Short mmCIF file of C-alpha atoms and ligand atoms in Angstrom, two decimals:
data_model
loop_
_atom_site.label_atom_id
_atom_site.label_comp_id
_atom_site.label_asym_id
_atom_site.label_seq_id
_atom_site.Cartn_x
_atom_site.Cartn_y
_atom_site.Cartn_z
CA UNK A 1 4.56 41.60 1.89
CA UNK A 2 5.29 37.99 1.16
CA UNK A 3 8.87 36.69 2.02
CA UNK A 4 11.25 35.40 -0.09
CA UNK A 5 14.65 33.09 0.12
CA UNK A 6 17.42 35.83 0.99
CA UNK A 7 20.36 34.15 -1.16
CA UNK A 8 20.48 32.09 -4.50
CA UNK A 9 22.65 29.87 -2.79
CA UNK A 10 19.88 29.10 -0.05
CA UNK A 11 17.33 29.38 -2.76
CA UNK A 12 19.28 25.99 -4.56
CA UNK A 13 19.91 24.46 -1.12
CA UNK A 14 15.69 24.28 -0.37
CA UNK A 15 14.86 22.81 -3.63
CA UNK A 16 17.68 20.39 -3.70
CA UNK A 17 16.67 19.83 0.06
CA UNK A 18 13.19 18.90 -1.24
CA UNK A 19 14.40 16.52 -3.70
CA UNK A 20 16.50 14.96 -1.30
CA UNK A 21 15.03 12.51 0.71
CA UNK A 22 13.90 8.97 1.83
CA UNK A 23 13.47 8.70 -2.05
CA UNK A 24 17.42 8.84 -2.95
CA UNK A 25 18.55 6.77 0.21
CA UNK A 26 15.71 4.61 0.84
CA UNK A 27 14.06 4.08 -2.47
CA UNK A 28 16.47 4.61 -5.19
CA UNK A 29 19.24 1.70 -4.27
CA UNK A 30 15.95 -0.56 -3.58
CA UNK A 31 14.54 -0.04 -7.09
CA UNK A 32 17.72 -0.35 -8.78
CA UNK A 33 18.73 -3.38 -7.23
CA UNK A 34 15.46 -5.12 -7.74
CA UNK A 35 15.21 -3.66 -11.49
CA UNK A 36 18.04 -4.42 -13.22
CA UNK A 37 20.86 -2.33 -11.75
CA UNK A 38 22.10 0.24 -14.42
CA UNK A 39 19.23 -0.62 -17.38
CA UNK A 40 16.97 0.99 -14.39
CA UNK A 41 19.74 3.72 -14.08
CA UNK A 42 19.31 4.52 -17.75
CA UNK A 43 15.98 4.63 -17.71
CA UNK A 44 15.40 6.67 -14.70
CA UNK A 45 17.41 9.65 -16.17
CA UNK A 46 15.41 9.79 -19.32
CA UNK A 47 12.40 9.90 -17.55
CA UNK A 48 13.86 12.79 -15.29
CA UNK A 49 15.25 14.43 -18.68
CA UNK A 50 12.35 14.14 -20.64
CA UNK A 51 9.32 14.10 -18.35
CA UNK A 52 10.37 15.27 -14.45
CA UNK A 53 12.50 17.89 -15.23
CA UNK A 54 9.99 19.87 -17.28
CA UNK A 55 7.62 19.30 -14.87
CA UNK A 56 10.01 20.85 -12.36
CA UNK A 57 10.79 23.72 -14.70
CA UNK A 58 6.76 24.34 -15.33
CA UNK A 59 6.73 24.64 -11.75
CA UNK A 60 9.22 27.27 -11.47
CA UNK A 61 7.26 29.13 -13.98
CA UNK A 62 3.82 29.15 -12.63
CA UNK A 63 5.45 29.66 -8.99
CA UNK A 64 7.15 32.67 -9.74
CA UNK A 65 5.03 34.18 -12.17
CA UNK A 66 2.20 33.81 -10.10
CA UNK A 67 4.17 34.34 -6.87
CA UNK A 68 1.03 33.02 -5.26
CA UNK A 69 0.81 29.14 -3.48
CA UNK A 70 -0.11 26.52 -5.48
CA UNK A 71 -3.89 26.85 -5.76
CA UNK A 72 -4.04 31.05 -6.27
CA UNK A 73 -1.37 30.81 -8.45
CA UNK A 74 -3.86 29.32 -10.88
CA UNK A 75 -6.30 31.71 -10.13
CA UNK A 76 -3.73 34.49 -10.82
CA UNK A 77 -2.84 33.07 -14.04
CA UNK A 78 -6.04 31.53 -15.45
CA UNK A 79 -8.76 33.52 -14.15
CA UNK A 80 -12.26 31.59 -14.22
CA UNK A 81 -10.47 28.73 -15.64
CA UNK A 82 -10.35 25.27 -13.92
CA UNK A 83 -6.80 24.74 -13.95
CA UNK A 84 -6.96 25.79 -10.28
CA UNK A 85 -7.87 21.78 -9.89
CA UNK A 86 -4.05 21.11 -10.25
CA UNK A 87 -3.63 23.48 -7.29
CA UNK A 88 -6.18 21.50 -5.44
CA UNK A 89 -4.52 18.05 -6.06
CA UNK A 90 -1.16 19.35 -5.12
CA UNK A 91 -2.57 20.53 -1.64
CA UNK A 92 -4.07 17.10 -1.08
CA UNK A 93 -1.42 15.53 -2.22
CA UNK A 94 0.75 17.84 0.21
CA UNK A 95 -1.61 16.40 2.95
CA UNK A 96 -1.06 13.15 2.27
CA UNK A 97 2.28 12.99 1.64
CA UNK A 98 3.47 14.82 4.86
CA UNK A 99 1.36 12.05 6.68
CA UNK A 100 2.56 8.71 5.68
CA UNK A 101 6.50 10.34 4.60
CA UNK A 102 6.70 11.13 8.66
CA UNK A 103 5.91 7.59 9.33
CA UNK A 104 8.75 6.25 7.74
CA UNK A 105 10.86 9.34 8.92
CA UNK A 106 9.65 8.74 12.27
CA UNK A 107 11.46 5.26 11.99
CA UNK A 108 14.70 6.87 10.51
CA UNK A 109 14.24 9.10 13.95
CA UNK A 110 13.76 6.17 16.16
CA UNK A 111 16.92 4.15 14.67
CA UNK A 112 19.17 7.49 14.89
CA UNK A 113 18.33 7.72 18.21
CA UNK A 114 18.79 3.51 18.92
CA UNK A 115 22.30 3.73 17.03
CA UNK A 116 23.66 6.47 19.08
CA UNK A 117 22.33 4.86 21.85
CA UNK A 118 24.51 1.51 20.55
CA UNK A 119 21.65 -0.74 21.54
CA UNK A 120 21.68 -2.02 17.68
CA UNK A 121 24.84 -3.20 18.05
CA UNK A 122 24.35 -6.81 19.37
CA UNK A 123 23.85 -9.35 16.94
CA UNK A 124 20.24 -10.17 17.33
CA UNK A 125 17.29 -10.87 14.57
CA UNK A 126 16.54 -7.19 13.16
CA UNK A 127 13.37 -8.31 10.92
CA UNK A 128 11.86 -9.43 14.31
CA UNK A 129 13.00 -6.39 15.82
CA UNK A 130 11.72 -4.08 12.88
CA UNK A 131 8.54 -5.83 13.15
CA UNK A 132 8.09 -5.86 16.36
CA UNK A 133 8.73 -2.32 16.24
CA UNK A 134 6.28 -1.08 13.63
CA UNK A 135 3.48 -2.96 15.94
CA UNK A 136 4.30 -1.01 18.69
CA UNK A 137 1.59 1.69 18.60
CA UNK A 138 2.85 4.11 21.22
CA UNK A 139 6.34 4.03 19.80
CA UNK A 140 4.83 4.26 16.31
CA UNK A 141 3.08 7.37 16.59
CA UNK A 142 5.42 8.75 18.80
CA UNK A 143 7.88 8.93 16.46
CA UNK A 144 6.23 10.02 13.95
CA UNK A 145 4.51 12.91 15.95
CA UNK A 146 8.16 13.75 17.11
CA UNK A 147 9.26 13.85 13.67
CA UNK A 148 6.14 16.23 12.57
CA UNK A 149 6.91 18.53 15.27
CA UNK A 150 10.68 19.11 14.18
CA UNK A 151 9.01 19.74 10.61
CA UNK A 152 6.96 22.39 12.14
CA UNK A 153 9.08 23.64 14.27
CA UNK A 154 11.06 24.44 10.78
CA UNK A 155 7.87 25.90 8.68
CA UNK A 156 6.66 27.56 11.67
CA UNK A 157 9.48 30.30 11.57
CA UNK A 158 9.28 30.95 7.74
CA UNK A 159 10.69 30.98 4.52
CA UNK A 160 13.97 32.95 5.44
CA UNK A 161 14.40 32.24 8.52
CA UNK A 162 13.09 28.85 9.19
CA UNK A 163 13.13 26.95 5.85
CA UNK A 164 16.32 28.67 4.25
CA UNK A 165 18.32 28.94 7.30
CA UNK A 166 17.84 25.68 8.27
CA UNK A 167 18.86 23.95 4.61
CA UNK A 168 21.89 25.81 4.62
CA UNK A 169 22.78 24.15 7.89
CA UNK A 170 21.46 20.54 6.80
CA UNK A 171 22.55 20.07 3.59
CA UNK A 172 26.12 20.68 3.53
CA UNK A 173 26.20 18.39 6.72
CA UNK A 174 24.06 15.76 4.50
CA UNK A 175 27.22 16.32 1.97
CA UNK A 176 29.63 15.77 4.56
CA UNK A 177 27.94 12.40 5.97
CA UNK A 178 27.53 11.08 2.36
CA UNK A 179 30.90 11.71 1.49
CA UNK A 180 32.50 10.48 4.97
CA UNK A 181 30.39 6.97 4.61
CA UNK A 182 31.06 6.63 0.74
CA UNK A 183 34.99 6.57 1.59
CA UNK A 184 34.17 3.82 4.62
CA UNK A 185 31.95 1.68 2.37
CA UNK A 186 33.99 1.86 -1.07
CA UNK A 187 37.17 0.54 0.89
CA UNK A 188 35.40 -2.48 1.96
CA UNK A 189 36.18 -6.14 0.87
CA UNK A 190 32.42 -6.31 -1.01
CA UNK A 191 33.00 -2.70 -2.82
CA UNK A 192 33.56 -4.46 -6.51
CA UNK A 193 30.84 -6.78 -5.77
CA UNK A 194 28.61 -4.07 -4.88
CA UNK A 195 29.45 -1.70 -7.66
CA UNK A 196 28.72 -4.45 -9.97
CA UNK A 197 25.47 -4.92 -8.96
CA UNK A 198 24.44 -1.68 -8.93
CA UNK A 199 25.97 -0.86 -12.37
CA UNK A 200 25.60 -3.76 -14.46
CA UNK A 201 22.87 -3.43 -16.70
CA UNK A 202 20.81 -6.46 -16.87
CA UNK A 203 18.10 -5.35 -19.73
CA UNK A 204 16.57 -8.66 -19.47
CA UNK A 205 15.07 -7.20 -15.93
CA UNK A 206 13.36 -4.24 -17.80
CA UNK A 207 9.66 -4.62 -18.31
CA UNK A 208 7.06 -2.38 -18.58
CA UNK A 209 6.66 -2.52 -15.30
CA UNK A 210 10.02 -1.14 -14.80
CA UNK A 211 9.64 1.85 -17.20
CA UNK A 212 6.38 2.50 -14.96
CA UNK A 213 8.89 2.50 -11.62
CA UNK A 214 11.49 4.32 -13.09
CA UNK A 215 9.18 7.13 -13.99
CA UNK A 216 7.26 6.85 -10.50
CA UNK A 217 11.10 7.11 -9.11
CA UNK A 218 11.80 10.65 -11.05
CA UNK A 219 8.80 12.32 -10.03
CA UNK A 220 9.01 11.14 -6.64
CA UNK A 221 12.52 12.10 -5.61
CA UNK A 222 12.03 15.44 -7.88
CA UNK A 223 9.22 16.48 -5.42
CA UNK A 224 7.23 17.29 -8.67
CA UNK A 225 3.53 17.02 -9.76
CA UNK A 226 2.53 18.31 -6.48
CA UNK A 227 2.90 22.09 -6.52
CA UNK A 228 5.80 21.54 -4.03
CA UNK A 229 8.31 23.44 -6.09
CA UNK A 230 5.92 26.11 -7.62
CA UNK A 231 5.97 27.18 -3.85
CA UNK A 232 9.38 27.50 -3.12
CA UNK A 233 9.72 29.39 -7.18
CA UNK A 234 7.09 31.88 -5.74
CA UNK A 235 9.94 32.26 -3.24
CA UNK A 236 12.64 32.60 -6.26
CA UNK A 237 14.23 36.03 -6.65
CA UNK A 238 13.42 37.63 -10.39
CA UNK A 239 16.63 37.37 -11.56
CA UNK A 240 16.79 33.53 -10.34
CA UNK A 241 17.67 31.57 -13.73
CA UNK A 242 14.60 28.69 -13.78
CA UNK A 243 15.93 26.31 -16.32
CA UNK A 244 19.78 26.26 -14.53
CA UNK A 245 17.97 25.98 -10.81
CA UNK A 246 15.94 23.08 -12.02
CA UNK A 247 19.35 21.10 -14.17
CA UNK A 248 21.17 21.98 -10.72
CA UNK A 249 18.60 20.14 -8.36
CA UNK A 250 18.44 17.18 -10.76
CA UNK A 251 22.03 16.76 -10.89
CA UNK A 252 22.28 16.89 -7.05
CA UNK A 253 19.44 14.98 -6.58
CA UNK A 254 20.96 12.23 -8.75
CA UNK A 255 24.17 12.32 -7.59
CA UNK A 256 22.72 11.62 -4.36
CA UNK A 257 20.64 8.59 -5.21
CA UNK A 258 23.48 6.95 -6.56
CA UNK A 259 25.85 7.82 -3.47
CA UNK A 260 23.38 6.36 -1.33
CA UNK A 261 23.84 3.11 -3.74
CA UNK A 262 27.42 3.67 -3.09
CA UNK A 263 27.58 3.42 0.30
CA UNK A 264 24.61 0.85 0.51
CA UNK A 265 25.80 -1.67 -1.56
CA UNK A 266 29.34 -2.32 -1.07
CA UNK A 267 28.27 -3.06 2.50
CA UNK A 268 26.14 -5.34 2.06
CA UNK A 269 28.06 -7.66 -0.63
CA UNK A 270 30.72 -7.28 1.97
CA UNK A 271 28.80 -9.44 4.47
CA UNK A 272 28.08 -13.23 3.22
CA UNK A 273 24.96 -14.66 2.36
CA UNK A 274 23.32 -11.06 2.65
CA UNK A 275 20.32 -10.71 -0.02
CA UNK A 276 20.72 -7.25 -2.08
CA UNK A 277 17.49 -7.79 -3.33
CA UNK A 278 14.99 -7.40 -0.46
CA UNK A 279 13.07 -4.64 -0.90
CA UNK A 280 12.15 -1.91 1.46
CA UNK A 281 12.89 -3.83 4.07
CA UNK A 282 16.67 -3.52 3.25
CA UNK A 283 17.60 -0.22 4.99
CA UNK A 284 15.93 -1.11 8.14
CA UNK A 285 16.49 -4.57 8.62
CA UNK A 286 19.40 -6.26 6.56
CA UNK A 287 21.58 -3.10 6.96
CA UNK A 288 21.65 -2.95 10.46
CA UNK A 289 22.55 -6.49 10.54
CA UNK A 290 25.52 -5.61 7.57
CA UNK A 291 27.21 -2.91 9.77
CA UNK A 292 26.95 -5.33 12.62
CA UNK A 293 28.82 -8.49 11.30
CA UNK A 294 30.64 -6.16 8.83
CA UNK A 295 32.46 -3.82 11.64
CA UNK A 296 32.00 -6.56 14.49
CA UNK A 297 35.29 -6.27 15.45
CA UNK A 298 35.72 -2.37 15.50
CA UNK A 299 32.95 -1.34 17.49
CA UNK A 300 33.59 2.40 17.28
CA UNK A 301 33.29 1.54 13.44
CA UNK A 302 29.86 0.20 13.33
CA UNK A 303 28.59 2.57 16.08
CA UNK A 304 30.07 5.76 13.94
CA UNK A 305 28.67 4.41 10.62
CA UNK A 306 25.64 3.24 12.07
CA UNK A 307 24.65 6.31 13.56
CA UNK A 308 25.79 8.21 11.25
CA UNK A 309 23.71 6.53 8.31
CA UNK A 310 20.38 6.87 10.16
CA UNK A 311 21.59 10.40 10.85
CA UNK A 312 21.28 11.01 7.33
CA UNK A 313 17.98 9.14 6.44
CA UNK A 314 16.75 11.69 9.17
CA UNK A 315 17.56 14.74 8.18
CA UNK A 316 17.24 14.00 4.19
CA UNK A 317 13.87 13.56 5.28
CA UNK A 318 13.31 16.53 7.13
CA UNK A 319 14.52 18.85 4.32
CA UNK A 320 12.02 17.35 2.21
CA UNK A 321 9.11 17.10 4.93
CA UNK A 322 9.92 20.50 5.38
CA UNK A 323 8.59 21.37 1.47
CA UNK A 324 5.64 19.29 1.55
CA UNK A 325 4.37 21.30 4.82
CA UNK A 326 5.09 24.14 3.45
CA UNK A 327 2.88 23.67 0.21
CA UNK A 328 -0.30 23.24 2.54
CA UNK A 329 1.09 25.93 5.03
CA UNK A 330 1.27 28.79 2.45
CA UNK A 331 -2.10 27.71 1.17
CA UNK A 332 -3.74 27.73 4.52
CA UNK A 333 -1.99 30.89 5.73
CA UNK A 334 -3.06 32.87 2.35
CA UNK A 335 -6.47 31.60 2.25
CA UNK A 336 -7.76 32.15 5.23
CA UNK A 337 -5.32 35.10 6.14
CA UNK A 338 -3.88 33.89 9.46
CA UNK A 339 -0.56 34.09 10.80
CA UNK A 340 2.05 31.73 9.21
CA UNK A 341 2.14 29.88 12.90
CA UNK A 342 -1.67 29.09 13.04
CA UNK A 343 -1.46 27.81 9.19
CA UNK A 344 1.43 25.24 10.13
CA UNK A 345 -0.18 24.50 13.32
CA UNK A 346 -3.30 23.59 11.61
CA UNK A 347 -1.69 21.43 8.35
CA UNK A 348 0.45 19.52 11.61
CA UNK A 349 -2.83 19.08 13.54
CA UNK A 350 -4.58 17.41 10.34
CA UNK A 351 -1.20 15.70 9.37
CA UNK A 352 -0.83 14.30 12.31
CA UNK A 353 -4.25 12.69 12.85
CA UNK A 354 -3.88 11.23 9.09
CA UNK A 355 -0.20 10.28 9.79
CA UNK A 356 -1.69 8.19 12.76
CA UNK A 357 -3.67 6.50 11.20
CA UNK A 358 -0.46 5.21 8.65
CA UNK A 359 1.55 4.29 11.23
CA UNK A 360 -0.95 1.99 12.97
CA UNK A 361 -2.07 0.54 9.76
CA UNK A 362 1.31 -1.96 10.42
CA UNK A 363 -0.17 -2.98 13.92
CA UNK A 364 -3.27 -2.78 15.31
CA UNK A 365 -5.12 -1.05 12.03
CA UNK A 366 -3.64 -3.64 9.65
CA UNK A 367 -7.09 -5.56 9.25
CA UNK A 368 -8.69 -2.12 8.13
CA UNK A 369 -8.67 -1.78 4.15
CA UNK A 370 -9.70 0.79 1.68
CA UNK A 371 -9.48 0.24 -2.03
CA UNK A 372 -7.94 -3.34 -1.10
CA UNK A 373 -5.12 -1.17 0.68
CA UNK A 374 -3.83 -0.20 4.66
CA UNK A 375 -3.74 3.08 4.65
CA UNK A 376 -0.11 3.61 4.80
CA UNK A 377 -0.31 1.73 1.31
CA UNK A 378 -3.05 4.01 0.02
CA UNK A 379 -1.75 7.26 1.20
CA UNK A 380 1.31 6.47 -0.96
CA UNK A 381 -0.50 4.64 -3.65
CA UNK A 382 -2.67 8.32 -4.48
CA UNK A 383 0.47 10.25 -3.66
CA UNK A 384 2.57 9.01 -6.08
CA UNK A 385 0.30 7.28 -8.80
CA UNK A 386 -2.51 9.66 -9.10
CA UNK A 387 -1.46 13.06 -7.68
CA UNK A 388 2.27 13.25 -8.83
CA UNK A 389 1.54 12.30 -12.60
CA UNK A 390 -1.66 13.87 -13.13
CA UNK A 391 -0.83 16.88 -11.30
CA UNK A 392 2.40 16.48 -13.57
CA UNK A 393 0.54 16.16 -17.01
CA UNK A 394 -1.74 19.40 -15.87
CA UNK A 395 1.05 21.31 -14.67
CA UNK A 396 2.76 20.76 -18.24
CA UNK A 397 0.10 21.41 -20.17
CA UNK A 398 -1.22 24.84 -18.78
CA UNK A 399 2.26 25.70 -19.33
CA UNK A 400 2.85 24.52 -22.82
CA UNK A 401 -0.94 25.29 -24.26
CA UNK A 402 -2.98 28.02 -22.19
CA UNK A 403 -0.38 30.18 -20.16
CA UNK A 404 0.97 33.14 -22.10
CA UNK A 405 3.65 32.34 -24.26
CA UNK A 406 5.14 35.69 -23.49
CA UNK A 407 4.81 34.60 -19.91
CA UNK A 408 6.64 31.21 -20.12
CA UNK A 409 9.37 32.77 -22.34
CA UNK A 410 9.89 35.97 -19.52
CA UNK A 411 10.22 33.63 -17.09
CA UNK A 412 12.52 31.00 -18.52
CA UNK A 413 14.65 33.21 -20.54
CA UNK A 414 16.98 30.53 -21.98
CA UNK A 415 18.12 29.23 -25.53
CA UNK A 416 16.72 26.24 -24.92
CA UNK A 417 13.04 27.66 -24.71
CA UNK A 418 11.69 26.11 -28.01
CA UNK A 419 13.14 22.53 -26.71
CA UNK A 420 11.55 23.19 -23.67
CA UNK A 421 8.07 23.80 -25.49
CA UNK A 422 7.81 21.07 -27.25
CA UNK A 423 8.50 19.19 -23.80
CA UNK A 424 5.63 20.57 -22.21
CA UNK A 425 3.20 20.54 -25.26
CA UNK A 426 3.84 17.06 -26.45
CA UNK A 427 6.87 14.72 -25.06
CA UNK A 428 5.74 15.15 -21.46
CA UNK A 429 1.86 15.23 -21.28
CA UNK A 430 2.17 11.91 -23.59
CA UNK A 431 4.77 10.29 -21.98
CA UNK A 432 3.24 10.74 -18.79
CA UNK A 433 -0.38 10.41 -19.71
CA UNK A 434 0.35 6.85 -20.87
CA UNK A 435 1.89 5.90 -17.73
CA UNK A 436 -0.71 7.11 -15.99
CA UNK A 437 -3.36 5.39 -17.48
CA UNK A 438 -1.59 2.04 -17.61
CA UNK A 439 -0.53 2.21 -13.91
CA UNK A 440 -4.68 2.73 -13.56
CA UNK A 441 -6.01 -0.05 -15.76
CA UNK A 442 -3.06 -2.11 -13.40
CA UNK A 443 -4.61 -1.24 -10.10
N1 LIG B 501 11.58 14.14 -3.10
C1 LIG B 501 11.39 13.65 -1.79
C2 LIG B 501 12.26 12.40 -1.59
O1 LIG B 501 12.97 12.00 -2.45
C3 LIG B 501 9.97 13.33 -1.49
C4 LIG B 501 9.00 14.43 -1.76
C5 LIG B 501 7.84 14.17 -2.43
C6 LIG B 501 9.21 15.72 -1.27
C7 LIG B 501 6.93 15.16 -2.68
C8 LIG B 501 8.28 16.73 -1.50
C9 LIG B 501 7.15 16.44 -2.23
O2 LIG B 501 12.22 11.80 -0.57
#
């Protein structure tokens, strides 16, 4: 018997979880800012229109028709065929995302735990401290093996118990957190500042180079390309509606990327001579320093926004971790036929080893290269240009040219099926495939 979410409600919750992550709260405001504020807005949502969300919906498809993980479901629905190569890449890709995503959760861990303790709240220089702190091996891999093992404590009890149960808990408290520290950072004195920085298109930013982020932004905060959502649709109850699921968990997904803009940017403009501009750098070293000089003189301010924030890089990033263990888990676990505990306890045993290796590539691995890269660079460089959109442009094709057309209409059974064909056939294998290879012949 394999399980299956209990509720549509929890069923929304765990994909939306997935999408939700280190890519809305970390990422998002980061590439906006640095692209071109709302022309990189624009362009974002009609790559998730046109080419993420039919990925995501392609997913659902193949998940639940197959109700298999993500490489059998190939072999389920294509027989002999070699489309089981997309199931492969996802479970790679699952691999190596898990590993270097619980690096940089591990940090969001490690600060959580340093706000509460309210040893961030002297003035001191955070980019020495944040470097400092990414050299430190021990308290590198610590955190991210502490991380890892809250992920598996999660996967470890299942799909209804442990990955349902525990979105339901951590999403509507994500809600609660974004709305609490939306209301604290829009009432600040740099709130119009911020806004306009983060809304006000500035097309002369937008390159091709931009178009290539924006789409490498959908497809990473959607989770898709990766198989990641086929396993939670072969989860999906039969009368769960695909193509409503999927507009839902874009909608929150979005909504949450530009909250975390909200409540990011105000801050900082509030602050003087604070650079909005600074790249990944910005959530871990200029904020800490914004809610510092910004609630100086309300300490209980800064130490409840503070903590709070990192709270919610944390456990964004567990609901998502959660998913990408879980597409290796239920391959393991079906493949080889073992328990679900001794699947997740082998994926964390490998993930952790790889994950290691990421977070020491900042200290003392940061002289070994591969392909020019440290590994925490490369792990994220195959993740996210080479699995996600060629897993992407496979998953759309099989749907749109070689699975059953009776198939793909059962499963979607919507009015908008013909607009979603033509997606999958042409718009998004194109679209895709020509990011693809230009982000290639870039590298
Ligand atoms: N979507 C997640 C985020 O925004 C990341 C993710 C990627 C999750 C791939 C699962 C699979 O952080």
């Amino acid at each position: 018997m394999r399980s299956n979410f209990g509720s549509r409600l929890g069923m929304v919750l765990a994909s939306a979880g997935s999408a939700v992550g280190l890519g809305n709260i970390w990422r998002f405001p980061t590439e906006a800012g640095r692209n071109g504020g709302a022309a990189f807005i624009l362009l974002y949502i009609a790559c998730v229109l046109l080419l993420a969300m039919p990925v995501m919906i392609g997913e659902f498809v193949i998940g639940r028709a197959s109700r298999a993980n993500t490489v059998d479901s190939y072999r389920v629905l294509a027989p002999g065929k070699p489309w089981v190569v997309t199931g492969f890449i996802g479970v790679i890709g699952g691999f190596l995302v898990l590993s270097y995503y619980s690096v940089v959760a591990g940090w969001t861990l490690d600060y959580t735990v340093v706000s509460f303790s309210a040893s961030l709240m002297k003035p001191m220089d955070y980019g020495e401290y944040f470097n400092s702190f990414i050299q430190n091996p021990s308290r590198q891999v610590l955190a991210m093996a502490a991380f890892m093992a809250v992920t598996h404590f999660v996967v470890a009890r299942g799909v209804e118990k442990g990955i349902e149960r525990f979105s339901k808990i951590l999403m509507p408290l994500l809600f609660a957190i974004i709305l609490l520290l939306m209301f604290f950072s829009l009432n600040m004195p740099g709130a119009v500042r911020g806004l306009e920085f983060l809304f006000k298109p500035d097309f002369s930013k937008v390159t091709i180079q931009v178009v290539l982020s924006a789409m490498g932004q959908a497809f990473f905060t959607l989770s898709v390309g990766i198989g990641c959502l086929a396993t939670y649709a072969s989860y999906f109850s039969d009368d769960t509606p695909l193509v409503r699921t999927a507009l839902n968990v874009c909608v929150i997904d979005s909504l949450v990327a530009i909250s975390a803009g909200l409540i990011i940017f105000p801050a900082v403009f509030s602050v003087d001579g604070v650079q909005a501009d600074v790249g990944p750098g910005l959530v871990f070293i200029t904020l800490p320093g914004v809610f510092n000089s910004a609630f100086g003189s309300y300490p209980l301010v800064n130490y409840i926004f503070s903590s709070l924030f990192y709270m919610l890089l944390f456990l964004a990033a567990l609901t998502s971790s959660i998913s990408m263990h879980e597409i290796c888990t239920a391959y393991i676990s079906e493949t080889f036929h073992t328990e679900r505990p001794v699947a997740a306890r082998i994926v964390t045993a490998i993930c952790l080893a790889m994950g290691s290796v990421c977070s020491l590539s900042f200290g003392i691995l940061s002289s070994v290269h591969v392909m020019g890269m440290g590994f925490f660079d490369l792990f994220d460089y195959l993740v996210a240009k080479f699995c996600m959109p060629l897993g992407g442009m496979l998953i759309c094709t099989f749907v749109g040219w070689d699975l059953k057309h009776s198939t793909v209409r059962e499963q979607l059974n919507s009015r908008i099926t013909p607009l979603l064909m033509f997606l999958f056939r042409w718009v998004a294998p194109i679209g895709i495939g020509t990011v693809f290879v230009y982000e290639l012949m870039d590298k």
